[in-house]
Every structure is written in structure tokens, then in C-alpha cells.
Coordinates of C-alpha atoms and ligand atoms in Angstrom, one line a residue:
M1 CA 149.3 178.2 240.8
F2 CA 149.2 176.4 237.4
N3 CA 145.6 175.7 238.0
S4 CA 144.7 179.3 238.7
L5 CA 142.4 181.3 236.4
R6 CA 145.1 183.9 236.0
F7 CA 147.7 181.5 234.8
R8 CA 145.3 179.8 232.4
L9 CA 144.2 183.1 230.9
I10 CA 147.8 184.3 230.5
V11 CA 148.8 181.0 228.8
S12 CA 145.8 181.0 226.5
Y13 CA 146.3 184.6 225.5
T14 CA 150.0 184.1 224.8
V15 CA 149.3 181.0 222.8
I16 CA 146.7 182.8 220.8
I17 CA 149.0 185.7 220.1
A18 CA 151.9 183.4 219.1
V19 CA 149.7 181.4 216.8
C20 CA 148.3 184.6 215.2
L21 CA 151.8 185.9 214.6
A22 CA 153.0 182.6 213.1
I23 CA 150.0 182.6 210.8
I24 CA 150.8 186.2 209.7
A25 CA 154.5 185.4 209.1
V26 CA 153.7 182.3 207.0
A27 CA 151.0 184.2 205.1
L28 CA 153.4 187.1 204.4
T29 CA 156.1 184.7 203.2
L30 CA 153.7 182.9 200.9
I31 CA 152.3 186.2 199.6
G32 CA 155.9 187.6 199.1
R33 CA 157.1 184.4 197.3
G34 CA 154.2 183.7 195.1
N35 CA 153.3 187.3 194.4
P36 CA 152.8 187.6 190.6
L37 CA 153.1 191.3 190.9
S38 CA 156.6 191.2 192.3
R39 CA 157.6 188.7 189.6
E40 CA 156.3 191.0 187.0
L41 CA 158.0 194.0 188.6
T42 CA 161.3 192.1 188.6
Q43 CA 160.9 191.3 184.9
E44 CA 160.0 194.9 184.0
R45 CA 163.0 196.2 185.9
L46 CA 165.3 193.7 184.1
V47 CA 163.9 194.7 180.7
L48 CA 164.6 198.3 181.4
T49 CA 168.1 197.6 182.8
L50 CA 168.9 195.3 179.8
N51 CA 167.7 198.0 177.4
N52 CA 169.8 200.6 179.1
V53 CA 172.9 198.5 179.2
T54 CA 172.4 197.4 175.6
R55 CA 172.0 201.0 174.5
L56 CA 175.2 201.9 176.3
I57 CA 177.5 199.2 175.0
Q58 CA 175.8 198.0 171.8
K59 CA 178.0 200.2 169.7
D60 CA 181.2 199.1 171.4
L61 CA 180.3 195.5 171.0
R62 CA 179.5 195.9 167.4
D63 CA 182.7 197.7 166.8
G64 CA 184.5 194.6 168.2
M65 CA 185.9 196.3 171.3
P66 CA 187.4 193.6 173.7
P67 CA 184.8 192.6 176.3
E68 CA 187.0 193.7 179.3
Q69 CA 187.3 197.1 177.7
V70 CA 183.5 197.2 177.1
M71 CA 182.9 196.3 180.7
A72 CA 185.3 198.9 182.0
D73 CA 183.5 201.5 179.9
L74 CA 180.1 200.3 181.2
R75 CA 181.3 200.5 184.8
A76 CA 182.4 204.1 184.2
R77 CA 178.9 205.1 182.9
F78 CA 176.6 202.7 184.7
D79 CA 176.2 201.8 188.4
T80 CA 176.5 198.0 188.5
L81 CA 176.1 197.7 192.2
Q82 CA 172.6 196.3 192.3
T83 CA 172.9 194.7 188.9
R84 CA 175.2 192.1 187.6
V85 CA 176.2 192.5 183.9
L86 CA 177.7 189.6 182.0
L87 CA 179.0 189.5 178.4
F88 CA 179.0 186.0 176.9
T89 CA 179.7 184.4 173.6
G90 CA 176.7 183.3 171.7
L91 CA 178.6 180.2 170.5
N92 CA 179.5 178.3 173.6
R93 CA 177.9 180.6 176.2
R94 CA 181.2 181.3 177.9
I95 CA 181.4 184.4 180.0
L96 CA 183.7 186.9 178.4
A97 CA 183.4 189.7 181.1
D98 CA 181.6 190.1 184.4
S99 CA 180.8 193.3 186.2
G100 CA 181.5 191.5 189.4
D101 CA 184.7 190.0 188.0
T102 CA 184.3 186.6 189.6
L103 CA 182.5 184.7 186.8
T104 CA 184.7 185.6 183.8
G105 CA 185.8 182.4 182.0
H106 CA 182.9 180.3 183.4
D107 CA 180.3 178.7 181.4
L108 CA 176.8 180.2 181.6
S109 CA 175.2 176.8 181.9
E110 CA 177.2 176.2 185.1
I111 CA 175.5 179.1 186.9
T112 CA 172.0 179.3 185.4
T113 CA 169.5 177.3 187.4
G114 CA 166.1 175.8 186.7
F115 CA 164.1 176.6 183.6
S116 CA 164.7 179.5 181.3
A117 CA 162.1 181.0 179.0
R118 CA 162.4 182.8 175.7
L119 CA 160.5 186.0 175.4
P120 CA 158.8 187.2 172.2
D121 CA 161.6 189.7 171.6
G122 CA 164.2 187.0 171.5
S123 CA 165.6 187.6 175.0
I124 CA 165.9 184.7 177.5
T125 CA 164.9 184.9 181.2
G126 CA 165.6 182.6 184.1
N127 CA 167.4 182.2 187.4
I128 CA 171.1 182.5 187.9
N129 CA 173.5 181.8 190.8
V130 CA 175.8 184.8 191.1
G131 CA 177.1 183.9 194.5
D132 CA 174.4 185.6 196.5
K133 CA 172.4 183.6 199.2
Q134 CA 169.4 183.4 196.8
P135 CA 169.3 183.0 193.0
W136 CA 168.8 186.2 191.0
T137 CA 166.6 186.6 188.0
Y138 CA 168.4 187.3 184.7
M139 CA 167.5 188.5 181.3
A140 CA 169.9 187.9 178.4
R141 CA 170.0 189.1 174.9
P142 CA 172.3 187.1 172.6
G143 CA 173.7 188.3 169.3
V144 CA 174.0 191.9 170.3
G145 CA 177.6 192.5 169.2
A146 CA 180.2 191.1 166.9
R147 CA 180.8 187.3 167.0
N148 CA 177.3 186.9 168.4
T149 CA 178.3 188.4 171.8
G150 CA 175.4 188.6 174.2
I151 CA 174.5 190.7 177.2
L152 CA 173.1 189.3 180.4
V153 CA 171.8 191.4 183.3
A154 CA 170.8 189.8 186.6
Q155 CA 169.1 191.4 189.6
A156 CA 167.9 190.1 193.0
P157 CA 164.2 189.3 192.8
L158 CA 161.8 191.8 194.4
G159 CA 159.7 189.2 196.3
V160 CA 160.1 188.4 199.9
T161 CA 161.9 185.1 200.6
L162 CA 163.0 183.5 203.8
R163 CA 166.5 184.7 203.4
S164 CA 165.8 188.2 202.2
P165 CA 166.6 191.1 204.6
I166 CA 163.1 192.3 204.2
Y167 CA 161.9 189.1 205.6
T168 CA 164.3 189.2 208.6
Q169 CA 163.1 192.8 209.2
M170 CA 159.5 191.7 209.0
L171 CA 160.2 188.9 211.5
R172 CA 161.9 191.3 213.8
Q173 CA 158.8 193.6 213.6
L174 CA 156.5 190.7 214.2
A175 CA 158.5 189.5 217.2
L176 CA 158.4 193.0 218.6
S177 CA 154.7 193.3 218.1
G178 CA 154.4 189.8 219.6
C179 CA 156.3 190.9 222.7
I180 CA 154.1 194.1 223.1
G181 CA 150.9 192.0 222.4
G182 CA 152.1 189.4 224.9
L183 CA 152.7 192.1 227.6
L184 CA 149.3 193.6 226.9
S185 CA 147.7 190.2 227.0
V186 CA 149.3 189.4 230.4
L187 CA 147.9 192.7 231.7
L188 CA 144.5 192.0 230.2
A189 CA 144.5 188.5 231.6
L190 CA 145.4 189.8 235.0
L191 CA 142.6 192.3 234.9
I192 CA 140.0 189.8 233.7
A193 CA 141.2 187.2 236.1
E194 CA 141.0 189.7 238.9
S195 CA 137.5 190.8 237.9
V196 CA 136.4 187.2 238.1
S197 CA 138.5 185.9 241.0
R198 CA 137.9 188.8 243.4
P199 CA 134.1 188.2 243.6
L200 CA 134.8 184.5 243.7
R201 CA 137.3 184.9 246.6
R202 CA 134.6 186.9 248.4
L203 CA 132.1 184.1 247.8
T204 CA 134.5 181.5 249.1
K205 CA 135.1 183.6 252.2
A206 CA 131.4 184.0 252.8
A207 CA 130.8 180.3 252.1
N208 CA 133.5 179.4 254.7
A209 CA 131.9 181.8 257.2
I210 CA 128.5 180.1 256.7
A211 CA 130.2 176.7 257.1
E212 CA 131.6 177.9 260.4
G213 CA 128.2 179.0 261.6
D214 CA 128.2 182.7 260.8
Y215 CA 125.0 182.8 258.7
D216 CA 124.8 186.6 258.3
Q217 CA 126.6 186.7 254.9
T218 CA 125.8 188.7 251.8
V219 CA 128.2 189.2 248.9
P220 CA 128.1 192.2 246.6
I221 CA 126.8 191.5 243.1
Q222 CA 129.9 192.1 241.0
G223 CA 132.0 190.8 238.1
P224 CA 130.9 189.2 234.8
T225 CA 127.3 188.0 234.3
E226 CA 128.0 184.4 235.3
V227 CA 129.6 185.5 238.6
H228 CA 126.7 187.9 239.1
E229 CA 124.3 185.0 238.8
L230 CA 126.4 183.0 241.2
A231 CA 126.5 185.8 243.7
R232 CA 122.8 186.4 243.5
N233 CA 122.1 182.7 244.0
F234 CA 124.6 182.6 246.9
N235 CA 122.8 185.5 248.6
S236 CA 119.4 183.8 248.2
M237 CA 120.9 180.6 249.5
A238 CA 122.4 182.4 252.4
E239 CA 119.0 184.0 253.0
Q240 CA 117.3 180.6 253.0
V241 CA 120.0 179.2 255.4
R242 CA 119.4 182.2 257.7
A243 CA 115.7 181.7 257.5
S244 CA 116.0 178.0 258.1
Q245 CA 118.2 178.7 261.1
Q246 CA 115.8 181.3 262.4
S247 CA 112.9 178.9 262.0
Q248 CA 114.8 176.2 263.8
R249 CA 115.4 178.6 266.7
D250 CA 111.8 179.6 266.6
L251 CA 110.7 176.0 266.6
L252 CA 112.8 175.2 269.7
A253 CA 111.7 178.4 271.4
N254 CA 108.0 177.8 270.5
V255 CA 108.0 174.1 271.3
S256 CA 109.7 174.5 274.7
H257 CA 107.5 177.4 275.6
E258 CA 104.3 175.8 274.5
L259 CA 105.0 172.4 276.2
K260 CA 106.2 174.1 279.4
T261 CA 102.8 175.5 280.2
P262 CA 100.8 172.2 280.2
L263 CA 103.7 170.4 281.8
T264 CA 103.9 172.9 284.7
S265 CA 100.1 172.5 285.1
I266 CA 100.3 168.7 285.0
Q267 CA 103.2 168.7 287.5
G268 CA 101.3 171.0 289.9
F269 CA 98.1 169.0 289.9
A270 CA 99.9 165.7 290.1
Q271 CA 101.9 167.1 293.0
A272 CA 98.7 168.2 294.7
I273 CA 97.2 164.7 294.3
S274 CA 100.3 163.0 295.7
D275 CA 100.9 165.5 298.5
G276 CA 97.2 165.1 299.5
A277 CA 96.8 168.8 298.9
A278 CA 93.8 168.0 296.7
G279 CA 92.0 166.8 299.8
N280 CA 88.6 165.4 298.9
A281 CA 87.5 163.1 296.1
E282 CA 85.9 165.9 294.1
S283 CA 89.1 167.9 294.2
I284 CA 91.2 164.9 293.1
R285 CA 88.8 164.3 290.3
R286 CA 89.1 167.8 289.1
S287 CA 92.9 167.7 289.3
A288 CA 92.9 164.5 287.3
G289 CA 90.6 166.1 284.8
V290 CA 93.0 169.0 284.3
I291 CA 95.9 166.6 284.0
Q292 CA 94.0 164.7 281.3
D293 CA 93.1 168.0 279.4
E294 CA 96.7 169.2 279.5
A295 CA 98.1 165.8 278.4
Q296 CA 95.6 165.9 275.5
R297 CA 96.7 169.4 274.6
M298 CA 100.4 168.2 274.7
A299 CA 99.5 165.2 272.6
R300 CA 97.8 167.4 270.0
M301 CA 100.8 169.7 269.9
V302 CA 103.3 166.8 269.5
S303 CA 101.1 165.3 266.7
E304 CA 100.9 168.7 264.9
L305 CA 104.7 169.0 265.2
L306 CA 105.3 165.5 263.8
D307 CA 102.8 166.2 261.1
I308 CA 104.4 169.4 259.8
A309 CA 107.9 167.9 260.1
R310 CA 106.8 164.9 258.1
I311 CA 104.9 166.9 255.5
E312 CA 107.8 169.4 255.0
S313 CA 110.5 166.7 254.8
G314 CA 108.4 165.0 252.0
Q315 CA 107.8 161.9 253.9
V316 CA 104.0 162.1 253.6
V317 CA 102.6 160.6 250.5
M318 CA 99.1 161.8 249.7
Q319 CA 96.8 159.0 248.6
R320 CA 95.0 159.3 245.2
E321 CA 91.5 158.0 245.7
P322 CA 88.1 159.2 244.7
V323 CA 86.8 161.6 247.4
Q324 CA 83.2 162.5 247.9
L325 CA 83.9 165.9 249.4
G326 CA 80.3 166.3 250.5
A327 CA 80.6 163.3 252.7
V328 CA 83.9 164.5 254.1
L329 CA 82.4 167.9 255.0
H330 CA 79.4 166.3 256.7
D331 CA 81.7 164.0 258.7
C332 CA 83.7 167.0 259.9
T333 CA 80.7 169.1 260.8
D334 CA 79.0 166.2 262.6
K335 CA 82.0 165.7 264.8
L336 CA 82.1 169.4 265.7
A337 CA 78.4 170.0 265.9
L338 CA 78.1 169.2 269.6
R339 CA 80.9 171.6 270.4
A340 CA 79.2 174.3 268.4
Q341 CA 75.9 173.7 270.1
Q342 CA 77.6 173.7 273.5
A343 CA 79.2 177.0 272.7
G344 CA 75.9 178.4 271.6
M345 CA 76.9 178.6 267.9
T346 CA 75.1 177.6 264.8
L347 CA 76.9 175.4 262.3
H348 CA 75.5 175.4 258.7
V349 CA 76.6 173.1 255.9
H350 CA 75.5 173.6 252.3
V351 CA 76.8 170.9 249.9
P352 CA 75.0 170.5 246.6
D353 CA 74.1 167.0 245.5
D354 CA 76.0 167.2 242.2
L355 CA 79.3 168.1 243.8
P356 CA 81.9 166.3 241.6
V357 CA 84.0 163.5 243.0
I358 CA 87.6 164.6 243.2
T359 CA 90.8 162.6 243.4
G360 CA 92.9 163.1 246.5
D361 CA 93.6 161.9 250.1
G362 CA 90.2 161.8 251.9
D363 CA 91.8 161.7 255.5
R364 CA 94.1 164.6 254.8
L365 CA 91.3 166.6 253.3
A366 CA 89.1 165.9 256.4
Q367 CA 92.1 167.2 258.4
V368 CA 92.0 170.4 256.4
F369 CA 88.3 171.1 256.9
T370 CA 88.2 170.0 260.6
N371 CA 91.0 172.4 261.2
L372 CA 89.3 175.3 259.4
I373 CA 85.9 174.7 261.1
D374 CA 87.7 174.2 264.5
N375 CA 89.5 177.5 264.1
A376 CA 86.2 179.2 263.1
L377 CA 84.5 177.8 266.2
K378 CA 87.4 178.9 268.4
H379 CA 87.3 182.5 267.2
T380 CA 83.6 183.0 267.1
P381 CA 81.7 184.2 270.2
E382 CA 78.6 182.7 271.6
G383 CA 75.6 183.2 269.3
G384 CA 77.8 183.4 266.2
Q385 CA 77.5 181.4 263.0
V386 CA 79.9 179.1 261.2
T387 CA 78.9 178.3 257.6
V388 CA 80.5 175.6 255.4
V389 CA 79.6 176.0 251.7
A390 CA 80.8 173.8 248.8
R391 CA 80.2 174.4 245.1
S392 CA 81.3 172.8 241.9
L393 CA 83.8 174.7 239.8
A394 CA 83.3 172.7 236.6
G395 CA 84.4 174.7 233.6
S396 CA 87.1 176.8 235.3
S397 CA 90.7 175.9 236.0
I398 CA 93.3 176.1 238.7
V399 CA 96.9 177.3 237.9
R400 CA 99.6 176.2 240.3
R401 CA 103.3 175.7 239.9
G402 CA 103.0 176.8 236.3
K403 CA 100.5 174.0 235.5
T404 CA 96.8 174.2 234.8
W405 CA 94.2 171.7 236.1
P406 CA 90.5 171.6 235.5
A407 CA 89.0 173.0 238.8
G408 CA 86.8 170.6 240.8
V409 CA 85.4 172.1 244.0
E410 CA 85.4 175.2 246.0
V411 CA 84.8 175.1 249.8
R412 CA 84.3 178.2 251.9
V413 CA 84.4 178.1 255.7
A414 CA 83.1 181.3 257.0
D415 CA 82.4 182.6 260.5
T416 CA 81.0 185.6 262.2
G417 CA 83.9 185.7 264.7
S418 CA 86.6 188.2 265.8
G419 CA 88.2 188.5 262.4
I420 CA 91.9 188.7 261.7
P421 CA 93.7 192.1 261.6
P422 CA 94.8 193.0 258.1
E423 CA 98.5 193.1 259.1
D424 CA 98.3 189.5 260.2
L425 CA 96.2 188.2 257.4
G426 CA 99.1 187.6 255.0
R427 CA 101.1 185.7 257.7
I428 CA 98.6 183.3 259.2
F429 CA 99.7 180.4 257.0
E430 CA 103.3 180.7 258.2
R431 CA 104.5 178.1 260.6
F432 CA 104.2 179.1 264.3
Y433 CA 102.4 182.3 263.4
Q434 CA 99.8 183.3 265.9
V435 CA 97.7 186.4 265.8
D436 CA 97.4 187.2 269.5
K437 CA 99.2 184.6 271.5
S438 CA 98.1 186.1 274.8
R439 CA 94.4 185.8 273.9
Q440 CA 94.8 182.4 272.2
R441 CA 92.3 179.9 273.4
G442 CA 93.0 176.2 273.2
G443 CA 96.8 176.7 273.2
G444 CA 97.7 175.9 269.6
L445 CA 101.2 176.1 268.3
G446 CA 100.4 178.2 265.2
L447 CA 100.9 175.2 263.0
G448 CA 97.3 174.3 262.1
L449 CA 97.0 176.6 259.1
A450 CA 100.5 175.8 257.9
I451 CA 99.6 172.2 257.8
V452 CA 96.3 173.0 256.1
K453 CA 98.1 174.9 253.4
Q454 CA 100.7 172.2 252.8
I455 CA 98.0 169.6 252.4
V456 CA 95.9 171.8 250.0
E457 CA 99.0 172.5 247.9
A458 CA 99.9 168.9 247.8
H459 CA 96.6 168.4 246.1
Y460 CA 97.6 171.2 243.7
G461 CA 94.8 173.3 245.2
T462 CA 94.8 176.9 246.6
I463 CA 93.8 178.4 249.9
K464 CA 93.2 182.0 250.8
A465 CA 91.8 183.9 253.7
E466 CA 89.5 187.0 253.8
S467 CA 88.6 188.7 257.0
A468 CA 87.1 191.9 258.5
L469 CA 87.9 192.7 262.1
G470 CA 84.9 192.2 264.3
I471 CA 82.8 190.9 261.4
G472 CA 84.3 187.5 260.6
S473 CA 86.6 185.5 258.5
R474 CA 86.3 183.3 255.4
F475 CA 88.7 180.6 254.2
I476 CA 88.3 179.6 250.6
V477 CA 89.8 176.3 249.4
T478 CA 89.8 175.3 245.7
L479 CA 90.8 171.8 244.7
P480 CA 91.3 170.5 241.1
L481 CA 89.3 167.5 239.9
D482 CA 92.4 165.3 239.6
P483 CA 96.0 166.5 240.1
G484 CA 96.8 163.9 237.5
A485 CA 99.9 162.4 239.1
E486 CA 100.3 158.8 240.3
T487 CA 100.9 159.9 243.9
T488 CA 101.3 163.5 245.0
Q489 CA 104.3 163.8 247.2
V490 CA 104.7 166.9 249.2
A491 CA 107.9 168.6 248.1
P492 CA 110.4 169.3 250.9
R493 CA 110.2 172.9 252.1
K494 CA 112.9 175.2 250.7
K495 CA 113.5 177.0 253.9
Ligands
ADP501 P1 96.7 177.5 266.0 O1 96.8 176.0 265.7 O2 97.6 178.0 267.0 O3 95.3 178.0 266.1 P2 96.6 178.3 263.3 O4 97.7 178.1 262.3 O5 95.4 177.4 263.1 O6 97.2 178.2 264.7 O7 96.1 179.7 263.1 C1 97.0 180.8 263.1 C2 96.4 182.1 263.6 O8 95.3 182.5 262.7 C3 95.8 181.9 264.9 O9 96.7 182.6 265.8 C4 94.5 182.6 264.9 O10 94.6 183.8 265.7 C5 94.3 183.0 263.5 N1 93.0 182.4 263.0 C6 92.9 181.2 262.3 N2 91.6 181.0 262.0 C7 90.9 182.1 262.4 C8 89.5 182.5 262.4 N3 88.6 181.7 261.8 N4 89.2 183.6 262.9 C9 90.1 184.4 263.5 N5 91.4 184.1 263.6 C10 91.8 183.0 263.1

């Protein structure tokens, strides 16, 4: 509970409000205390009052009226509630009469505090303790009446001090506003916390569901920007997990299906041989031949499966060696030439002599072109043509994964075969994607082109396919001169 976002927000808001109010209270006190304006106002008020009082009792004092009598007269004509008026002797500063009565007979020096100042008109000003919580400010004018009698008026200062009622009032107001602010902040904190924690709770629920095997999870994009981002990333992660699960299911389904056919065939022919159903030597020889073919097919499938698994998990490290691509292409076509000839096809190879030497993995690149030429032969009818053309790309560049390399070579493998339907063209590089499984000859797994693409991309190259139904297909591979890395490791697949 103390760790919750809600609690933390409420505490931080409350602390901020309390600190702000304390700063305001201190600032107001300092301003009130040190305010030169309030000091000036107090002085001015005192001068006015002193002048007033002097005007009222000056004559009485000059006439020698007893101080008590003068004070009584003054009280009758002047409201001394907010003002303390003292009459004192100029000789020893003894208080002769006090409008508040308590100070008569005391010595002025006993109750004046701090420094006093003499003003240009001869009056004296300073602080005096008249029995209030705080010292008052006074202004005295000696020698006003007979025997040097002086008048002193004192008033509470106008400024705000810690003990003044205005300050208490101010504190009360501040406390009230603090309480209101606190309540509002709690409400705000609850709202903000809810707006963040609601989408987070949904995310947690969805993540738990994924952990329990329910991969079909998408969370709504809600809340503040950061939570938005998190939700978006979560959705894309869930999508990838789903795709990966699907691809695992596909893999199992494909593999078991594809291996079942040759296995059934092998089983059948082996049974025929052992039962003696394949009677004569010729029939046994034919059965053994079929078993051999099917076993070869299975071996090829298993090797392709291992290949893609290793490439995708990043276990395959591409070599970085100088590769004479012309020689590689001639090797590939030489190996397939007999097959092309037997199938009544023509296999052309055009490799210029000045083809630049590129850096890469020769064996893996041979695998790429063997696969492409093999596919071309598989999908081209008798009498068709398969052409392999290489050319230098010196002067242009290849951009891949945000980087640019000087382009080295372009190789085109073209055939005059069946072609690929436009709707399939964009998907043929996907794992296990086959255009028409029912008509597929040679029983591939749909992994060949996926492996080809992985190898080309590990060389920071590009591959694309162009095709027209019934006319033929063309696969164009471009490879940079030198990917420039020590070794080029195939990054593990994201899905
Ligand atoms: P497989 O190993 O099963 O042949 P590939 O990944 O090599 O799978 O090819 C994927 C699909 O692309 C195949 O089903 C095939 O129909 C199609 N394809 C590949 N090359 C050609 C081509 N040269 N002409 C027509 N179709 C092709």
C-alpha cells in the first residue's frame, strides 16, 4: 500500500502544498516585520496623534493644571483606547499621569526598550513596553508644559508580527487553504494515479494471461504518453509471441506432414521387400531405389530444418573471406548442368571477367545460388531456359539496416518457367511458404528461399523476386563489396 503509486502521489502532493504554505507564511511574516512602509505609517500615525494630543492639552499643561486633571480632561475629549498617552517630567522622566493608569509613578527608562531616536523637530521616538504582548512604538515631546512636562503617545505597530492577531488570522487562513489544497491534491492524485494504474493493471492482467498460455491479448492504448508507449510495445510483443507460437505450430504441422509422406513410402517399400511382395530382383531393385530417394528427400528436409533453425538462432557465423563470385556461379551451374540437360533445358551463365572480388562466406553464397538455380529448374518446363547473369555494381551503393555499403555485385537468376502468382510473390521468402503445395515437385518444405534470404541479408545484401505468370521468374541478388564487419553473425529472428 505504501509502495503504491496512489500513496506516493498523495504524499508528494501534500508535502509540496505544506512546504509552499510554510514558505508563504514565513515570507509574509518577514515582509510584515521588515516592511518599511508599515514602519513609516506607524510613525506618521504617531506624529498625527501626538500633534492632536499636544493641541488638546498644551494649554492646560502650560497653565500648570495638575497632570491627573489634564489626563482626565484629555480622556473626556480624546479616545485613548488604541493610544496610550503618558505625561512625564522633563527632569527625571518620571511618569506623572497615564491614560491607562498603570504606569503612573514609574520611570520612563524602566519601560522604554531598545534605542530611541531624536527627530528633527525635537521629538523622540522608540519602543515602549506598555504591558501588551509586543512592544509599542512611542513618540514623545518633552518641554511642552510648565516644569518641562512632556507628552508621550504610544501605539501598537502596524506591521505583522508573530504575535499580532493579524498573523494568527493569516495562519488560520493559510491552514484552511492548506486543508482545501490538500483535499484537492488527494483527489487529483487519485485521478492521476488511476489514469496511470488502470492501464497498468490491464497490462499486468494481459501479461499474466500470456504467461498462462493465452496469447490472444491486446490492451487498449490509454493513459499518459509513457503508458501509451508501453501498451503499444506490449501489443507488438504480444503480436510477436502470437506469431512465434503460430510459426511453432506451423513448423510442427509442416514437419510432421512433410516427413510422413516419405516415411510412409519407405515403410511400404521396405515391407514389400521383407514380405517378398516385391517378387523379382528387378522389383526389389526398384523398391530399394524408391527407399533411397525418399531417404534422400528426408535427409534434405532435415538438413534444411537444421539450417534455418541454426541461422535464425544466430548460431551460424558467416565467414569473411575473399569470394570470386564468378567461380562460385560456374561451380553451381556445373553441378546442375546435367540435370538441366536431362530435363531438356538450357542453362546459360554470363559472368564478366572483371567481376569484383567480394568479401563473404563462399560456401553459403554457393548455397544461395544453387537453391535459386535449382528452384528455376524445378519450375521450368522442358525446352525452357534458365539464365544466370552477374554484373559489377561498382559506383552504386546498398542501403540496409540504416547503413550504406558500396555495392559489389548483382546476380540475376531468371527462368522461362511457370511464374509465381502476384498474390504469392510477396510471401515466397517466408518460412514454410509454398505456392502450390499440391503441385509441388521435389517435396520441399518451403524453407529454401527463407534460408536464401537469411544468408543474403547476413551479407548485408538484398534479394527480390519478379515474376509474370506463364512467362517466368527472376530473382535479383545484390551483394556489397565488403560488409565491413569482422564476422557477420546472423541476428536471431524477432518472431
Ligand atoms: P521449396 O524448398 O519448398 O521449393 P522455396 O522456399 O524454395 O520452397 O520456394 C517457395 C515457393 O516459391 C515454392 O513453393 C515455389 O512454388 C515458389 N518458387 C520458388 N522459385 C520459383 C521459380 N523460379 N519459379 C516459380 N516458383 C518458384
